[in-house]
Amino acid sequence: STVMSWIETGANILEPLDDPLHKEITTSGNSHGDESTLKCKDKRLAGEGESEEDVEDDLHYFKRWIFCYCAPQLGLTQFVFHNRGRRTQEAVRKYFEDVVEKLYLHTDGAPIYKCYDVGELIVRIACLVHMRRPFFRLKDVSADAMKILKIFEEIFRRDKQIKADLTDPDEITRQRVLQIAPLFHDLKSYLDKLESTLKAEDEPELLKAVKYALKEYPCMLRCLEDGSLDLSNNICERQIRRIAKYRNNSFFVGSPEAGVRFARLMSVFANIRNHKLDPVEYLCDVFRRIKTTSKEKLVGLLAHRWQPASESVWTSVSSIR
């Protein structure tokens, strides 16, 4: 109980860093988003046509959702446990509601992200790894799946080579248009052919994969607009592995409020690791300074901007106390 109290206290002290971290990610110009499950001890959520008063007070262990957002150029990650862990489009819109400059958002094809398929301010980019995955599963039983898989592999191979040879985003963009755009065209032609010839009763899984790839295709093409953009959402999936590891070593979070604190602490430690900081040195410094730092300067305590406090700062903090 003592350790749990320390964790709760620490998470509450770090709460002021939520908003500056959120702003840094949503103004970075290039963000990745994904979500994963997390068990939570809570009352059941109100169903359609119900109010909160209609829900009994009994607590159970429910599967809820935690979102993950990353800004790869800044090396920042933020986990969000929104509204008792609801997995809704409203949760995604809430996170990006203050965006005022163009932002590329990399996600899979989940319906909750589809609101940005036709956006001009927030532009969704499809993940080629998610598109490729079902064809990989079918490669040993379907020649068509194997052919499509080879096209995907060639796209990834060429993009890797382009990035190895070039560093300027404009040059990368130009080479992608020259080398990868034709492969996208070949992929689209083959998918169109399969969609018109496959029968659901004969190859349902392959047809499902084809339809998903075709739906994602327009958003996939957007990666040709900027050479700094990734072709996949792997960076976000790597961060979400932290949640999977937690699930394997723990039964649940004890309440929705604990879910919010858990997300905050996971964000802090993810960014400590992203920037290879000493967690004890960083957290001790932040704990000492956070209450005396103005709201406008809190961003300086985030992992990507943090610098250890000088002796003069410690003197001023001590005098304030």
Coordinates of C-alpha atoms in Angstrom, one line a residue:
S1 CA 0.0 0.0 0.0
T2 CA 2.9 2.3 0.7
V3 CA 4.4 1.8 -2.8
M4 CA 1.0 2.2 -4.4
S5 CA 0.6 5.5 -2.5
W6 CA 4.0 6.7 -3.8
I7 CA 3.0 5.8 -7.4
E8 CA -0.3 7.7 -7.1
T9 CA 1.4 10.7 -5.6
G10 CA 4.1 10.7 -8.3
A11 CA 1.6 10.5 -11.1
N12 CA -0.5 13.3 -9.6
I13 CA 2.6 15.6 -9.3
L14 CA 3.4 14.9 -13.0
E15 CA -0.1 15.9 -14.2
P16 CA 1.0 19.4 -15.4
L17 CA 3.1 17.8 -18.1
D18 CA 0.1 16.2 -19.8
D19 CA -0.9 19.3 -21.8
P20 CA 2.5 20.4 -23.0
L21 CA 3.3 16.8 -24.1
H22 CA -0.1 16.7 -25.9
K23 CA 0.7 20.0 -27.6
E24 CA 4.1 19.0 -28.7
I25 CA 2.8 15.9 -30.4
T26 CA -0.2 17.5 -32.1
T27 CA 1.9 20.4 -33.5
S28 CA 4.8 18.2 -34.7
G29 CA 3.3 17.9 -38.2
N30 CA 3.7 14.1 -38.2
S31 CA 2.0 11.9 -35.7
H32 CA 1.3 8.2 -35.3
G33 CA -1.7 6.7 -33.5
D34 CA -2.9 3.3 -32.3
E35 CA -4.7 1.7 -29.4
S36 CA -4.6 -1.5 -27.3
T37 CA -6.6 -3.2 -24.6
L38 CA -6.2 -2.8 -20.9
K39 CA -8.3 -4.4 -18.1
C40 CA -9.9 -2.0 -15.7
K41 CA -11.9 -2.5 -12.5
D42 CA -15.0 -0.4 -13.0
K43 CA -18.7 -0.3 -13.3
R44 CA -20.0 -1.3 -16.7
L45 CA -20.4 1.5 -19.2
A46 CA -23.9 2.7 -19.9
G47 CA -25.4 1.1 -23.0
E48 CA -27.4 2.7 -25.7
G49 CA -30.5 4.5 -24.3
E50 CA -29.1 4.2 -20.7
S51 CA -27.9 6.9 -18.4
E52 CA -25.2 6.6 -15.7
E53 CA -28.0 6.3 -13.1
D54 CA -29.3 3.2 -14.8
V55 CA -25.9 1.4 -14.2
E56 CA -25.6 -0.8 -11.1
D57 CA -22.7 0.0 -8.7
D58 CA -21.1 -3.5 -8.9
L59 CA -17.5 -3.4 -9.9
H60 CA -16.1 -5.9 -12.4
Y61 CA -13.0 -6.4 -14.6
F62 CA -13.7 -5.0 -18.1
K63 CA -11.6 -4.8 -21.2
R64 CA -11.0 -1.2 -21.9
W65 CA -8.7 0.7 -24.3
I66 CA -5.6 2.9 -24.0
F67 CA -4.5 5.1 -26.9
C68 CA -1.0 5.7 -28.0
Y69 CA 0.2 8.7 -29.9
C70 CA 3.8 9.3 -31.1
A71 CA 5.8 12.2 -32.7
P72 CA 8.8 10.4 -34.2
Q73 CA 10.8 13.5 -35.1
L74 CA 10.6 14.6 -31.4
G75 CA 10.9 11.2 -29.9
L76 CA 7.8 11.7 -27.9
T77 CA 5.0 9.3 -26.9
Q78 CA 1.8 9.9 -25.0
F79 CA -0.6 7.2 -23.8
V80 CA -4.2 8.3 -23.2
F81 CA -6.9 6.6 -21.1
H82 CA -9.9 8.5 -22.3
N83 CA -13.3 8.6 -20.6
R84 CA -13.1 5.3 -18.7
G85 CA -11.3 3.6 -21.5
R86 CA -13.9 4.0 -24.3
R87 CA -12.7 3.1 -27.8
T88 CA -14.6 5.7 -29.8
Q89 CA -14.1 8.1 -32.6
E90 CA -14.9 10.8 -30.1
A91 CA -11.8 9.9 -28.2
V92 CA -9.6 10.4 -31.3
R93 CA -11.3 13.7 -32.2
K94 CA -10.9 14.9 -28.6
Y95 CA -7.1 14.4 -28.8
F96 CA -6.8 16.3 -32.1
E97 CA -9.5 19.0 -31.5
D98 CA -7.0 21.9 -31.1
V99 CA -4.9 21.2 -34.2
V100 CA -4.7 24.3 -36.3
E101 CA -1.8 23.4 -38.7
K102 CA -1.5 20.5 -41.1
L103 CA -0.8 17.2 -39.4
Y104 CA -0.2 13.8 -41.0
L105 CA -1.7 11.0 -38.9
H106 CA -0.5 7.5 -39.4
T107 CA -3.0 4.8 -38.3
D108 CA -4.4 1.5 -39.3
G109 CA -7.9 1.3 -41.0
A110 CA -10.0 1.1 -37.8
P111 CA -13.3 3.0 -38.2
I112 CA -12.4 5.4 -35.3
Y113 CA -9.7 7.0 -37.4
K114 CA -11.8 7.2 -40.6
C115 CA -12.9 10.7 -39.9
Y116 CA -9.6 11.9 -41.2
D117 CA -9.6 10.0 -44.5
V118 CA -10.8 13.1 -46.4
G119 CA -9.3 15.7 -44.1
E120 CA -7.2 18.6 -45.3
L121 CA -6.0 19.8 -41.9
I122 CA -5.5 16.3 -40.4
V123 CA -4.5 13.9 -43.1
R124 CA -4.6 10.2 -42.4
I125 CA -1.9 7.9 -43.9
A126 CA -2.6 4.2 -44.1
C127 CA -0.1 1.7 -42.6
L128 CA 1.4 -0.6 -45.3
V129 CA 2.3 -3.2 -42.7
H130 CA -1.3 -3.5 -41.7
M131 CA -2.3 -3.8 -45.3
R132 CA 0.4 -6.4 -45.9
R133 CA -0.3 -8.5 -42.8
P134 CA -3.3 -10.6 -44.0
F135 CA -1.6 -11.4 -47.3
F136 CA 1.4 -12.7 -45.3
R137 CA -0.9 -15.1 -43.4
L138 CA -2.2 -16.4 -46.6
K139 CA 1.0 -16.7 -48.6
D140 CA 1.4 -20.5 -48.1
V141 CA -2.1 -21.3 -49.4
S142 CA -2.7 -18.6 -52.1
A143 CA -0.5 -17.8 -55.1
D144 CA -2.3 -14.5 -55.4
A145 CA -1.5 -13.5 -51.8
M146 CA 2.1 -14.4 -52.5
K147 CA 2.2 -12.1 -55.6
I148 CA 0.8 -9.2 -53.6
L149 CA 3.2 -9.9 -50.8
K150 CA 6.1 -9.6 -53.2
I151 CA 4.9 -6.2 -54.4
F152 CA 4.7 -5.0 -50.8
E153 CA 8.2 -6.4 -50.1
E154 CA 9.6 -4.6 -53.1
I155 CA 8.0 -1.3 -51.9
F156 CA 9.6 -1.6 -48.5
R157 CA 13.0 -2.7 -50.0
R158 CA 13.1 0.3 -52.4
D159 CA 12.1 2.8 -49.7
K160 CA 14.8 1.4 -47.4
Q161 CA 17.4 1.9 -50.1
I162 CA 16.2 5.4 -50.9
K163 CA 16.5 6.4 -47.3
A164 CA 19.9 4.8 -47.0
D165 CA 21.1 6.8 -50.0
L166 CA 19.4 10.2 -49.3
T167 CA 18.8 12.4 -46.3
D168 CA 17.0 15.4 -47.9
P169 CA 13.2 14.9 -47.6
D170 CA 12.6 16.6 -51.0
E171 CA 14.9 14.2 -52.7
I172 CA 13.4 11.2 -50.9
T173 CA 10.0 12.4 -52.1
R174 CA 11.2 12.7 -55.7
Q175 CA 12.7 9.2 -55.7
R176 CA 9.6 7.7 -54.1
V177 CA 7.5 9.2 -56.9
L178 CA 9.9 7.8 -59.5
Q179 CA 10.5 4.3 -57.9
I180 CA 7.6 3.5 -55.6
A181 CA 4.6 5.1 -57.3
P182 CA 4.7 2.6 -60.2
L183 CA 4.7 -0.2 -57.7
F184 CA 1.6 1.3 -56.0
H185 CA 0.0 1.3 -59.4
D186 CA 0.8 -2.3 -60.0
L187 CA -0.6 -3.2 -56.6
K188 CA -3.8 -1.4 -57.3
S189 CA -4.3 -3.0 -60.6
Y190 CA -3.8 -6.5 -59.1
L191 CA -6.1 -5.8 -56.2
D192 CA -8.8 -4.5 -58.7
K193 CA -8.5 -7.7 -60.7
L194 CA -8.8 -9.9 -57.7
E195 CA -11.8 -8.0 -56.3
S196 CA -13.7 -8.6 -59.6
T197 CA -12.8 -12.3 -59.9
L198 CA -12.7 -13.7 -56.4
K199 CA -15.8 -15.3 -54.9
A200 CA -16.6 -14.9 -51.2
E201 CA -17.6 -18.6 -50.8
D202 CA -14.3 -19.8 -52.3
E203 CA -11.7 -17.5 -50.8
P204 CA -13.3 -15.3 -48.1
E205 CA -10.1 -14.4 -46.3
L206 CA -8.3 -13.3 -49.4
L207 CA -11.2 -11.3 -50.6
K208 CA -11.5 -9.6 -47.2
A209 CA -7.8 -8.7 -47.4
V210 CA -8.2 -7.3 -50.9
K211 CA -11.2 -5.2 -49.9
Y212 CA -9.3 -3.8 -46.9
A213 CA -6.3 -2.9 -49.0
L214 CA -8.4 -1.2 -51.6
K215 CA -10.2 0.9 -48.9
E216 CA -6.8 2.0 -47.5
Y217 CA -5.2 2.6 -50.9
P218 CA -6.1 6.3 -51.2
C219 CA -4.7 7.1 -47.8
M220 CA -1.6 4.9 -48.6
L221 CA -0.7 7.2 -51.6
R222 CA -0.3 10.2 -49.2
C223 CA 3.1 8.9 -48.1
L224 CA 4.4 10.1 -51.5
E225 CA 3.7 13.7 -50.5
D226 CA 6.6 14.1 -48.1
G227 CA 9.8 12.2 -47.8
S228 CA 9.9 12.5 -44.0
L229 CA 6.8 10.3 -43.7
D230 CA 6.9 6.6 -42.8
L231 CA 5.2 3.9 -44.9
S232 CA 4.1 2.1 -41.7
N233 CA 2.9 2.7 -38.2
N234 CA 5.5 0.4 -36.6
I235 CA 6.9 3.2 -34.4
C236 CA 3.6 3.4 -32.5
E237 CA 3.2 -0.4 -32.3
R238 CA 6.7 -0.7 -30.8
Q239 CA 5.6 1.8 -28.1
I240 CA 2.4 -0.1 -27.4
R241 CA 4.4 -3.3 -26.6
R242 CA 4.9 -1.6 -23.2
I243 CA 1.1 -2.1 -22.7
A244 CA 1.3 -5.7 -23.8
K245 CA 4.1 -6.4 -21.3
Y246 CA 2.1 -4.8 -18.6
R247 CA -0.9 -7.0 -19.4
N248 CA 1.3 -10.1 -19.2
N249 CA 2.5 -9.1 -15.7
S250 CA -0.6 -7.6 -14.1
F251 CA -4.3 -8.4 -14.0
F252 CA -5.8 -4.9 -14.3
V253 CA -5.7 -1.2 -13.3
G254 CA -7.8 -0.6 -10.2
S255 CA -10.1 2.1 -11.5
P256 CA -10.6 4.5 -14.4
E257 CA -8.7 7.2 -12.4
A258 CA -5.9 4.7 -12.0
G259 CA -6.0 4.1 -15.8
V260 CA -5.4 7.9 -16.4
R261 CA -2.4 7.8 -13.9
F262 CA -1.1 4.6 -15.5
A263 CA -1.2 6.2 -19.0
R264 CA 0.6 9.3 -17.7
L265 CA 3.4 7.3 -16.0
M266 CA 3.8 5.1 -19.1
S267 CA 4.2 8.2 -21.2
V268 CA 6.9 9.6 -18.9
F269 CA 8.9 6.4 -18.8
A270 CA 8.5 5.8 -22.6
N271 CA 10.0 9.3 -23.2
I272 CA 12.8 8.7 -20.7
R273 CA 13.7 5.6 -22.6
N274 CA 13.3 7.2 -26.0
H275 CA 15.9 9.9 -25.1
K276 CA 18.1 7.6 -23.1
L277 CA 17.8 9.5 -19.9
D278 CA 18.7 8.3 -16.4
P279 CA 15.2 7.9 -14.9
V280 CA 16.2 8.7 -11.3
E281 CA 18.1 11.8 -12.2
Y282 CA 15.4 13.0 -14.5
L283 CA 12.4 12.3 -12.2
C284 CA 14.2 13.8 -9.1
D285 CA 14.9 16.9 -11.1
V286 CA 11.4 17.2 -12.4
F287 CA 9.7 16.5 -9.1
R288 CA 11.8 19.3 -7.5
R289 CA 11.1 21.9 -10.2
I290 CA 7.6 21.2 -11.5
K291 CA 5.7 23.1 -8.9
T292 CA 7.8 26.2 -9.3
T293 CA 7.9 26.2 -13.1
S294 CA 5.4 28.5 -14.9
K295 CA 2.8 26.9 -17.2
E296 CA 4.6 28.4 -20.3
K297 CA 7.9 26.8 -19.4
L298 CA 6.7 23.3 -18.5
V299 CA 7.6 22.1 -22.0
G300 CA 11.2 22.5 -20.9
L301 CA 10.7 19.6 -18.4
L302 CA 9.6 17.1 -21.1
A303 CA 12.3 14.5 -22.0
H304 CA 13.2 15.9 -25.4
R305 CA 14.0 19.4 -24.0
W306 CA 15.1 18.6 -20.5
Q307 CA 18.4 19.9 -19.1
P308 CA 19.5 19.2 -15.5
A309 CA 19.0 22.2 -13.3
S310 CA 22.0 24.3 -12.4
E311 CA 23.1 25.1 -8.8
S312 CA 21.5 28.6 -9.1
V313 CA 18.1 27.0 -9.9
W314 CA 18.3 24.7 -6.8
T315 CA 19.2 27.8 -4.7
S316 CA 16.1 29.7 -5.9
V317 CA 13.8 26.7 -5.5
S318 CA 15.1 26.2 -1.9
S319 CA 14.5 29.9 -1.1
I320 CA 10.9 29.7 -2.5
R321 CA 10.2 26.8 -0.2

